[in-house]
Coordinates of C-alpha atoms in Angstrom, one line a residue:
M1 CA -39.5 4.2 47.6
A2 CA -39.5 1.1 45.9
E3 CA -37.1 0.6 43.0
R4 CA -38.7 1.0 39.4
R5 CA -37.2 -1.1 36.9
F6 CA -38.7 -2.8 34.4
R7 CA -37.8 -5.4 31.5
L8 CA -37.2 -4.4 28.0
D9 CA -36.5 -8.1 26.8
S10 CA -39.3 -7.7 24.2
L11 CA -37.7 -4.8 22.5
L12 CA -34.2 -6.3 22.3
T13 CA -33.2 -9.1 19.8
Y14 CA -31.0 -10.8 22.3
T15 CA -32.7 -14.2 22.7
K16 CA -31.6 -17.3 24.5
K17 CA -30.7 -18.9 21.0
A18 CA -28.4 -15.8 20.4
A19 CA -26.9 -16.2 23.7
D20 CA -25.9 -19.9 23.1
E21 CA -24.2 -19.2 19.8
R22 CA -20.7 -18.1 19.1
M23 CA -20.5 -14.5 18.3
L24 CA -17.4 -12.7 17.2
G25 CA -16.2 -9.7 15.3
E26 CA -19.0 -7.7 13.2
A27 CA -21.7 -10.1 14.4
A28 CA -20.8 -9.1 18.2
R29 CA -20.7 -5.4 17.0
E30 CA -23.8 -5.3 15.2
S31 CA -25.5 -7.0 18.2
C32 CA -24.1 -4.2 20.6
M33 CA -25.1 -1.4 18.1
I34 CA -28.7 -2.8 17.9
A35 CA -29.4 -3.4 21.6
A36 CA -27.8 0.3 22.1
K37 CA -29.9 2.1 19.5
V38 CA -33.1 0.8 20.9
I39 CA -32.3 1.9 24.5
C40 CA -31.4 5.3 23.0
D41 CA -34.7 5.3 20.9
A42 CA -36.5 4.6 23.6
V43 CA -36.6 8.1 25.0
R44 CA -36.5 10.0 22.1
T45 CA -40.2 11.4 22.1
T46 CA -39.8 12.7 25.5
L47 CA -37.9 15.7 24.3
G48 CA -38.7 19.2 24.9
P49 CA -41.9 21.0 26.5
R50 CA -44.0 19.0 24.2
G51 CA -42.6 15.4 25.0
M52 CA -44.6 12.3 25.3
N53 CA -45.1 10.4 28.5
K54 CA -43.9 6.7 28.8
I55 CA -45.8 4.3 30.9
L56 CA -43.4 1.4 32.2
A57 CA -45.8 -1.3 33.7
E58 CA -45.3 -4.5 35.5
D59 CA -47.4 -6.7 37.5
A60 CA -45.1 -7.2 40.4
R61 CA -43.5 -3.5 40.3
P62 CA -45.0 -0.2 40.8
L63 CA -46.3 1.8 37.8
L64 CA -44.2 4.5 36.5
I65 CA -45.5 7.5 34.1
S66 CA -42.6 9.7 33.1
K67 CA -41.6 12.1 30.4
D68 CA -38.2 12.5 31.8
G69 CA -35.4 10.8 29.9
Y70 CA -33.4 9.9 33.1
S71 CA -36.3 8.6 34.8
V72 CA -37.3 6.1 31.8
I73 CA -33.9 5.0 31.1
T74 CA -33.1 3.9 34.8
G75 CA -36.4 2.4 35.2
L76 CA -35.5 -0.4 32.3
I77 CA -34.0 -3.9 33.1
A78 CA -32.1 -4.9 29.8
E79 CA -30.2 -8.2 29.4
H80 CA -28.0 -7.2 26.8
P81 CA -24.6 -6.1 28.0
A82 CA -24.5 -3.2 25.4
A83 CA -27.9 -2.0 26.7
R84 CA -27.0 -2.3 30.4
L85 CA -23.9 0.0 29.6
I86 CA -25.7 2.7 27.9
I87 CA -28.3 2.7 31.0
E88 CA -25.4 2.8 33.4
L89 CA -23.7 5.7 31.4
A90 CA -27.4 7.6 31.4
K91 CA -27.3 6.9 35.3
A92 CA -23.8 8.5 35.7
H93 CA -24.8 11.5 33.5
G94 CA -27.9 12.2 35.4
N95 CA -26.6 12.0 38.8
V96 CA -23.8 14.4 38.2
H97 CA -25.3 16.9 35.8
G98 CA -28.9 16.2 36.3
D99 CA -30.5 17.6 33.0
G100 CA -29.2 16.6 29.3
V101 CA -29.7 12.9 29.7
T102 CA -32.4 12.5 26.9
S103 CA -30.2 14.8 24.5
T104 CA -27.1 12.7 25.2
L105 CA -29.2 9.5 24.5
I106 CA -30.6 10.8 21.4
I107 CA -27.1 11.8 20.1
A108 CA -25.6 8.8 21.0
G109 CA -28.3 6.8 19.2
E110 CA -27.8 8.7 15.8
L111 CA -24.1 8.5 16.2
I112 CA -24.4 4.6 16.4
E113 CA -26.7 4.4 13.4
K114 CA -24.3 6.6 11.3
A115 CA -21.4 4.6 12.2
D116 CA -23.5 1.4 11.2
S117 CA -23.9 3.0 7.7
L118 CA -20.1 4.0 7.5
L119 CA -19.1 0.2 8.6
R120 CA -21.4 -1.0 5.4
M121 CA -19.3 1.5 3.2
G122 CA -16.1 -0.3 4.4
L123 CA -14.6 2.1 6.7
H124 CA -12.7 0.6 10.1
P125 CA -14.4 1.3 13.4
V126 CA -11.0 2.8 14.7
L127 CA -11.3 5.4 11.8
I128 CA -14.7 6.2 12.4
F129 CA -14.3 6.8 16.0
D130 CA -11.4 9.1 15.3
G131 CA -13.6 11.0 12.9
F132 CA -16.1 11.3 15.7
K133 CA -13.8 12.3 18.2
K134 CA -12.1 15.0 15.8
A135 CA -15.7 16.3 15.2
M136 CA -16.4 16.3 18.9
E137 CA -13.4 18.5 19.5
V138 CA -14.2 20.8 16.9
C139 CA -17.7 21.3 18.3
L140 CA -16.4 21.9 21.7
E141 CA -14.2 24.8 20.6
L142 CA -17.1 26.1 18.3
M143 CA -19.4 25.7 21.3
K144 CA -17.3 28.3 23.5
D145 CA -17.4 30.5 21.0
L146 CA -21.2 30.4 20.6
S147 CA -21.9 30.8 24.3
V148 CA -22.6 33.9 26.2
S149 CA -22.0 35.1 29.7
E150 CA -22.9 37.8 32.0
D151 CA -22.3 40.5 29.3
F152 CA -25.4 39.3 27.5
F153 CA -27.4 38.5 30.7
S154 CA -27.3 39.7 34.2
P155 CA -26.2 36.8 36.8
E156 CA -30.0 36.7 38.2
E157 CA -31.6 36.9 34.9
M158 CA -29.1 34.0 33.6
R159 CA -30.0 31.8 36.5
Y160 CA -33.7 32.5 36.3
N161 CA -33.9 31.6 32.7
V162 CA -31.7 28.4 33.0
V163 CA -34.2 27.1 35.6
R164 CA -37.4 28.1 33.5
T165 CA -36.1 26.1 30.5
S166 CA -35.1 23.1 32.5
L167 CA -38.7 23.2 34.1
K168 CA -40.1 23.5 30.6
E169 CA -44.1 23.6 30.7
Y170 CA -44.2 23.3 34.5
A171 CA -42.2 26.6 35.0
N172 CA -43.7 29.4 37.1
D173 CA -41.9 32.7 38.4
R174 CA -42.4 31.8 42.2
L175 CA -40.7 28.4 41.7
C176 CA -38.1 29.3 39.4
R177 CA -37.0 32.1 41.9
D178 CA -37.2 29.7 44.7
V179 CA -34.9 27.3 43.1
V180 CA -32.3 29.9 42.1
E181 CA -32.6 31.1 45.9
A182 CA -32.0 27.8 47.3
V183 CA -28.9 27.1 45.1
K184 CA -27.7 30.5 45.8
C185 CA -27.7 30.2 49.6
V186 CA -25.7 26.7 49.1
K187 CA -23.3 28.2 46.5
E188 CA -22.2 31.0 48.6
A189 CA -21.7 28.7 51.5
K190 CA -19.6 26.6 49.3
K191 CA -21.5 23.3 50.1
D192 CA -22.8 20.4 48.3
I193 CA -26.4 20.7 47.0
D194 CA -27.2 17.2 47.0
E195 CA -26.4 17.4 50.9
Y196 CA -27.9 20.7 51.7
I197 CA -31.0 20.7 49.4
A198 CA -33.7 18.1 50.2
I199 CA -36.6 17.2 47.9
K200 CA -39.5 15.6 49.3
E201 CA -42.9 14.7 47.3
V202 CA -46.4 13.9 48.7
E203 CA -49.2 13.2 46.3
G204 CA -52.1 15.7 46.0
D205 CA -52.6 19.2 44.9
R206 CA -50.7 20.6 41.9
F207 CA -47.1 21.2 41.0
E208 CA -47.8 25.0 41.3
D209 CA -48.4 24.3 45.1
T210 CA -44.7 23.0 45.4
K211 CA -43.0 25.4 48.0
L212 CA -39.3 25.9 49.5
I213 CA -39.3 25.4 53.2
D214 CA -36.3 27.0 55.0
G215 CA -35.8 23.9 56.9
S216 CA -36.2 20.3 56.8
V217 CA -39.2 17.6 56.7
L218 CA -39.6 14.3 58.5
F219 CA -42.0 11.5 57.6
N220 CA -42.9 10.6 61.0
M221 CA -45.7 10.0 63.7
L222 CA -46.0 11.4 66.8
P223 CA -47.0 9.4 69.9
P224 CA -50.5 10.1 71.6
G225 CA -50.7 13.4 73.7
A226 CA -47.3 14.7 72.4
P227 CA -47.5 18.5 71.5
R228 CA -48.3 19.2 67.8
R229 CA -46.9 22.6 67.3
I230 CA -43.8 24.0 68.9
E231 CA -42.8 27.6 68.4
D232 CA -39.3 28.9 68.9
A233 CA -38.1 25.3 69.0
K234 CA -35.1 24.1 70.6
I235 CA -34.1 20.8 68.8
A236 CA -31.9 18.1 70.5
I237 CA -30.9 14.9 68.4
I238 CA -29.7 11.9 70.1
K239 CA -28.6 8.4 68.7
D240 CA -29.0 6.0 71.8
P241 CA -32.5 5.0 72.9
L242 CA -34.3 6.8 75.6
T243 CA -34.8 3.7 77.7
T244 CA -33.2 1.4 80.3
E245 CA -31.4 -1.7 79.7
R246 CA -34.0 -4.5 80.6
S247 CA -31.7 -7.3 80.0
E248 CA -29.8 -6.6 83.3
L249 CA -33.0 -6.0 85.2
V250 CA -34.4 -9.4 84.2
T251 CA -31.4 -11.1 85.2
H252 CA -31.5 -9.7 88.9
V253 CA -35.3 -10.4 89.4
V254 CA -34.5 -14.1 88.7
L255 CA -31.7 -13.9 91.4
D256 CA -34.0 -11.9 93.8
P257 CA -37.7 -11.6 92.9
N258 CA -38.4 -9.8 96.2
R259 CA -36.7 -6.8 95.1
M260 CA -38.7 -6.3 91.9
A261 CA -40.4 -3.1 93.2
E262 CA -37.0 -1.7 94.1
F263 CA -35.7 -2.1 90.4
L264 CA -38.8 -0.6 89.0
E265 CA -38.5 2.5 91.3
E266 CA -34.8 2.8 90.4
E267 CA -36.0 2.5 86.8
E268 CA -38.2 5.3 87.0
K269 CA -35.7 7.5 88.6
I270 CA -33.3 6.7 85.7
L271 CA -35.9 7.7 83.2
G272 CA -36.7 10.5 85.3
R273 CA -33.3 11.8 85.2
M274 CA -33.2 11.5 81.5
V275 CA -36.3 13.6 81.2
G276 CA -34.6 16.1 83.7
K277 CA -31.2 16.4 81.7
I278 CA -33.4 17.4 78.5
V279 CA -35.4 19.9 80.4
E280 CA -32.2 21.4 81.9
V281 CA -30.2 22.0 78.5
G282 CA -33.8 23.8 77.3
A283 CA -34.6 21.5 74.6
N284 CA -38.7 21.4 73.7
V285 CA -38.1 19.1 70.7
V286 CA -36.4 15.6 71.0
I287 CA -35.4 13.3 68.1
C288 CA -34.1 9.9 69.1
M289 CA -32.8 7.5 66.3
K290 CA -34.2 4.8 68.2
A291 CA -37.0 3.8 70.6
I292 CA -38.3 6.1 73.4
D293 CA -40.0 4.6 76.5
G294 CA -43.4 5.2 76.8
R295 CA -43.1 6.6 80.5
V296 CA -40.5 9.1 78.8
T297 CA -42.9 10.2 76.2
G298 CA -45.5 10.9 79.0
L299 CA -43.0 12.8 80.8
L300 CA -41.8 14.9 78.0
A301 CA -45.5 15.7 77.0
K302 CA -46.0 17.0 80.6
H303 CA -43.2 19.6 80.2
G304 CA -44.3 20.4 76.7
I305 CA -41.7 18.8 74.8
M306 CA -42.4 17.0 71.5
P307 CA -40.7 13.5 71.3
I308 CA -40.0 12.0 67.8
K309 CA -38.7 8.5 67.9
G310 CA -37.6 5.8 65.2
V311 CA -35.8 8.2 62.7
D312 CA -33.0 6.1 61.5
R313 CA -32.7 7.4 58.1
H314 CA -29.4 8.7 58.2
G315 CA -29.7 11.1 55.3
E316 CA -32.9 12.7 56.8
L317 CA -31.4 13.1 60.1
N318 CA -28.0 14.6 58.5
H319 CA -30.2 17.0 56.8
L320 CA -32.2 18.1 59.7
S321 CA -29.0 18.6 61.6
L322 CA -27.5 20.7 59.0
A323 CA -30.8 22.8 58.5
T324 CA -31.4 23.4 62.2
G325 CA -27.7 23.4 63.3
A326 CA -28.2 20.7 66.1
N327 CA -25.3 18.5 66.9
I328 CA -26.2 14.5 66.9
V329 CA -25.2 13.4 70.1
K330 CA -24.8 9.4 71.2
S331 CA -26.5 9.4 74.6
V332 CA -28.8 11.8 76.4
W333 CA -26.2 12.3 79.2
D334 CA -23.8 13.8 76.6
L335 CA -26.5 16.4 75.6
K336 CA -25.4 20.2 76.0
K337 CA -27.0 23.3 75.6
E338 CA -24.6 24.3 72.7
D339 CA -25.9 20.8 70.7
L340 CA -29.3 22.3 70.5
G341 CA -30.6 23.6 67.0
A342 CA -33.1 26.0 66.4
A343 CA -36.3 26.3 64.4
K344 CA -39.0 29.1 64.4
L345 CA -41.6 26.5 64.1
V346 CA -41.9 22.5 64.2
E347 CA -45.3 21.6 63.2
Y348 CA -47.0 18.2 62.6
K349 CA -49.4 17.8 59.9
K350 CA -51.2 14.8 58.1
I351 CA -51.2 15.3 54.3
S352 CA -52.4 12.6 51.9
E353 CA -52.6 10.1 54.6
E354 CA -48.8 11.0 55.2
D355 CA -47.5 11.8 58.7
I356 CA -45.3 14.8 58.4
I357 CA -43.2 17.0 60.9
F358 CA -42.1 20.5 59.4
F359 CA -39.1 22.4 60.5
E360 CA -39.4 25.9 59.5
G361 CA -37.8 29.1 59.9
C362 CA -34.0 28.0 60.1
K363 CA -32.6 31.0 59.0
E364 CA -29.3 30.4 60.3
A365 CA -28.7 27.2 58.2
K366 CA -28.2 27.0 54.5
A367 CA -30.0 23.5 54.1
C368 CA -33.5 23.7 52.7
T369 CA -36.3 21.4 51.3
F370 CA -38.4 21.6 48.6
F371 CA -41.8 20.1 49.3
V372 CA -43.3 18.9 46.0
R373 CA -46.8 18.1 45.2
G374 CA -48.5 16.2 42.5
G375 CA -51.8 14.5 41.7
T376 CA -50.6 10.8 42.4
K377 CA -47.4 9.5 43.9
E378 CA -46.0 8.9 40.2
I379 CA -46.7 12.6 39.1
A380 CA -45.3 13.7 42.4
A381 CA -42.3 11.6 42.0
E382 CA -41.8 12.9 38.4
H383 CA -42.1 16.4 39.6
S384 CA -39.5 15.7 42.3
R385 CA -37.1 15.0 39.3
L386 CA -38.0 18.1 37.7
I387 CA -36.8 19.9 40.8
Y388 CA -33.6 17.7 41.0
E389 CA -32.7 18.6 37.2
A390 CA -33.4 22.2 37.9
T391 CA -31.2 22.8 41.0
H392 CA -28.3 20.9 39.1
A393 CA -28.7 23.0 36.1
V394 CA -28.7 26.4 37.9
A395 CA -25.8 25.0 40.0
S396 CA -23.7 24.3 37.0
V397 CA -24.2 28.0 36.0
F398 CA -22.8 29.1 39.2
D399 CA -19.7 27.3 38.7
E400 CA -19.2 28.1 34.9
P401 CA -21.3 31.0 34.1
F402 CA -21.8 30.4 30.4
V403 CA -25.0 29.7 28.5
V404 CA -25.6 28.5 25.0
A405 CA -29.0 29.0 23.0
G406 CA -31.5 26.4 23.4
G407 CA -34.6 25.0 21.3
G408 CA -32.1 23.1 18.9
A409 CA -30.2 26.4 17.9
I410 CA -26.7 25.3 19.1
E411 CA -27.1 22.0 17.4
I412 CA -28.0 23.3 14.3
E413 CA -25.4 26.1 14.2
L414 CA -22.5 23.5 15.0
A415 CA -23.9 21.2 12.3
L416 CA -23.6 24.1 9.9
R417 CA -20.0 25.2 10.9
L418 CA -19.0 21.4 11.4
R419 CA -19.8 20.8 7.8
K420 CA -17.5 23.6 6.6
E421 CA -14.5 22.3 9.0
A422 CA -15.1 18.8 7.4
Q423 CA -14.3 20.3 4.0
R424 CA -10.9 21.0 5.1
E425 CA -10.2 17.2 6.2
M426 CA -8.4 15.6 3.2
T427 CA -8.6 11.8 4.7
K428 CA -11.3 9.6 5.3
K429 CA -12.1 11.0 8.6
Q430 CA -14.2 13.4 6.7
L431 CA -17.1 11.3 6.2
P432 CA -17.5 10.6 10.2
M433 CA -17.1 14.0 10.5
L434 CA -19.9 14.9 8.1
A435 CA -22.1 12.0 9.7
F436 CA -21.5 13.6 13.3
A437 CA -23.0 17.0 11.8
E438 CA -26.0 15.0 10.6
A439 CA -26.3 13.3 14.2
L440 CA -26.4 16.8 15.6
E441 CA -29.6 17.8 13.7
A442 CA -31.6 14.8 15.2
I443 CA -32.1 17.3 18.5
P444 CA -33.9 20.1 16.4
R445 CA -35.5 17.7 14.3
T446 CA -36.9 15.6 17.3
L447 CA -38.1 18.8 18.8
A448 CA -39.9 19.7 15.8
E449 CA -41.5 16.4 15.7
N450 CA -42.7 16.4 19.2
C451 CA -44.3 19.8 18.6
G452 CA -46.3 18.3 15.8
L453 CA -44.3 20.2 12.9
D454 CA -42.7 18.5 10.0
A455 CA -39.2 17.9 10.8
L456 CA -37.6 18.2 7.5
D457 CA -39.3 21.5 7.1
A458 CA -38.6 22.8 10.4
V459 CA -34.7 21.7 10.0
A460 CA -34.7 23.1 6.6
K461 CA -36.0 26.6 7.9
L462 CA -33.8 26.8 10.7
K463 CA -30.7 26.4 8.5
A464 CA -31.9 29.2 6.4
M465 CA -32.4 31.4 9.3
H466 CA -29.1 30.8 10.8
Q467 CA -27.5 32.4 7.8
D468 CA -28.4 35.7 9.5
D469 CA -28.7 34.7 13.3
P470 CA -26.7 31.7 15.0
H471 CA -29.0 31.7 17.6
I472 CA -32.5 30.9 16.1
G473 CA -34.2 27.9 17.7
I474 CA -37.6 26.4 18.2
C475 CA -39.3 27.9 21.0
L476 CA -42.7 27.5 22.6
K477 CA -44.4 30.7 23.8
N478 CA -48.1 30.8 25.2
G479 CA -48.7 27.7 23.5
E480 CA -47.5 28.8 20.0
V481 CA -44.3 27.3 18.3
L482 CA -42.0 30.2 17.2
F483 CA -38.8 29.9 15.2
T484 CA -37.1 32.9 17.0
N485 CA -33.9 33.8 18.8
A486 CA -33.8 31.6 21.7
L487 CA -31.3 33.8 23.6
K488 CA -33.9 36.9 23.6
E489 CA -36.7 34.2 24.6
G490 CA -34.6 33.3 27.7
I491 CA -34.7 29.7 26.1
I492 CA -30.9 29.0 27.5
E493 CA -28.9 26.1 28.5
P494 CA -25.6 25.8 30.5
L495 CA -22.6 25.4 28.5
S496 CA -21.3 22.8 30.8
I497 CA -24.3 20.3 30.2
K498 CA -24.2 20.6 26.6
R499 CA -20.3 19.9 26.5
Q500 CA -20.8 16.9 28.4
M501 CA -23.6 15.9 26.1
L502 CA -21.0 15.6 23.3
I503 CA -18.5 14.2 25.2
G504 CA -20.7 11.5 27.0
A505 CA -22.5 10.5 23.5
V506 CA -19.0 9.9 21.8
E507 CA -17.9 7.7 24.7
A508 CA -21.1 5.5 24.6
V509 CA -20.4 5.3 20.9
E510 CA -16.5 4.4 21.6
L511 CA -17.5 1.6 24.0
I512 CA -20.1 0.2 21.4
L513 CA -18.2 0.6 18.3
L514 CA -14.9 -0.8 19.3
T515 CA -16.5 -3.9 20.7
D516 CA -15.8 -7.2 18.8
G517 CA -16.8 -9.9 21.4
I518 CA -18.9 -10.5 24.4
L519 CA -17.2 -12.8 27.0
R520 CA -19.7 -14.9 28.8
D521 CA -19.1 -17.4 32.0
R522 CA -21.4 -20.2 30.8
E523 CA -20.9 -22.2 34.0
R524 CA -21.9 -19.1 36.2
M525 CA -24.7 -18.7 34.2
K526 CA -26.1 -21.9 34.7
K527 CA -25.7 -21.6 38.4
V528 CA -27.4 -18.4 38.7
K529 CA -30.6 -20.2 36.6
E530 CA -30.0 -23.2 39.1
E531 CA -30.3 -20.8 42.1
E532 CA -33.5 -19.1 40.5
R533 CA -34.9 -22.6 40.0
R534 CA -34.5 -23.4 43.7
K535 CA -35.9 -20.1 45.0
R536 CA -38.9 -20.5 42.8
L537 CA -39.5 -24.3 44.1
G538 CA -39.0 -23.0 47.6
L539 CA -35.9 -25.2 48.2
G540 CA -33.9 -22.3 49.4
G541 CA -30.0 -22.0 49.9
E542 CA -27.6 -21.8 47.1
A543 CA -26.5 -24.2 44.5
E544 CA -23.6 -26.3 45.3
V545 CA -20.4 -24.9 44.0
R546 CA -18.5 -27.7 42.2
E547 CA -14.7 -27.7 41.7
E548 CA -14.9 -27.1 37.9
D549 CA -17.0 -23.8 38.7
I550 CA -14.1 -22.4 40.6
F551 CA -12.2 -19.5 38.6
T552 CA -8.7 -21.1 38.4
K553 CA -6.1 -20.9 35.4
E554 CA -6.8 -24.5 34.6
N555 CA -10.9 -23.9 34.1
L556 CA -10.3 -20.5 32.2
T557 CA -10.1 -21.7 28.9
R558 CA -12.9 -24.1 29.1
K559 CA -15.1 -21.9 31.2
F560 CA -15.2 -18.5 29.2
T561 CA -15.7 -18.3 25.5
Y562 CA -16.8 -15.7 23.0
S563 CA -20.5 -15.5 22.2

């Protein structure tokens, strides 16, 4: 899939003129805070089940339509170093935890805005960060007290509701149970879900048509005449090509052209022995990472064997091996009966102009595949990300079976309790702790805005209701927005993801807030621009490296400046 990255230059106040000016201290910090805040605000309206879509478009790149914070933020290209830093932090959070990227960025953006106000009041950046860090530690302890475990939910009910909350408006009973079952099988085997659970998307149909396959899927063509369906498949996976070395043949022909017929006959015998070896071990599906000779393909088809060639994508082949139990062997001559994998059914289908081979009924293996559907390629890719987030969310519950109320309930309760805790602080740290409490309210406020409610009224109502019930949140039920107990409605989120949300936001603010200069290698920038100019003109090659461009102690002072 083509990489989807788009420029955000028009949103960032980081021009060439600003890059060429000397920027130190407060000016550099303010520049970083503005850039980071713009990035964080870019995903604010995507939060929650009523979040808005973002369309990222550029003439030279594929169109991206998404309401997932991770997809939007990783699709941006930003030139400002602080903006790039926020994007990299979001990538790391999304890759490890799956869900919670949007909330993390919203909290980080609010903290940056509050830090800017505190700076204008005269507080030192280190003091502000220390206050934020202390507030975070208090919140982590409070969150642990507010979490519930298997004493409130049964394990199956907890996992089901976590998936349902993660999938938002796309959730349905069958798919939620499939996600839980897939992760459960992998976790019980103590395996990595990224390695054992594959997600493949194809345009066409609806998200509700997404299904779990107890096996694997290959996007590959079959040669003409090959069987299209094999039941009770015995699968062999071979690295080396099923061909002969023709280079040696040509050498001998040049020396003695009269023996050409003998060489061709010997070649036929070698290819026949390859097929005989495959038939001998009992394989009826052969997957080769490289080429398969046309004559071998014909011989295999005569024996009712399905040949699949050119599968050089290591990730797909590794997952297929895990799903079927087949060992990947180097050469056909190394193939043994115990190296074969098994599947109840191997079938070729053409779906939406895609050639797809399904390996189903791999009961012994723990690996599986979600076959995701969507109206267009862009929507199908968006749906794939939803499945990815859901699998990682429920996996975190397997590792740490504690959840908190969703719908902004946990953030409102933390804000209320943090304010009381801040009143006990007798130093200036009280101010950033109170600011941290205000920043937490950004989550329920944004949820309310995205649901079409008045944000101030919604937050005020939540605060009043939390005097009696700490788990009241904004919940969507049958298209109606309710202020009710999120735990009873099954709107829950893993404690580990919420904890990481606060930690990630504070770490991002630390890196931005404690910056007082941007170090830039001006000579290297000139060289990069010269290379880009040469490429545009079609000159090719790299720009000449001058002696003064080399990174040495003598050139260090002249080359690097603060800007």
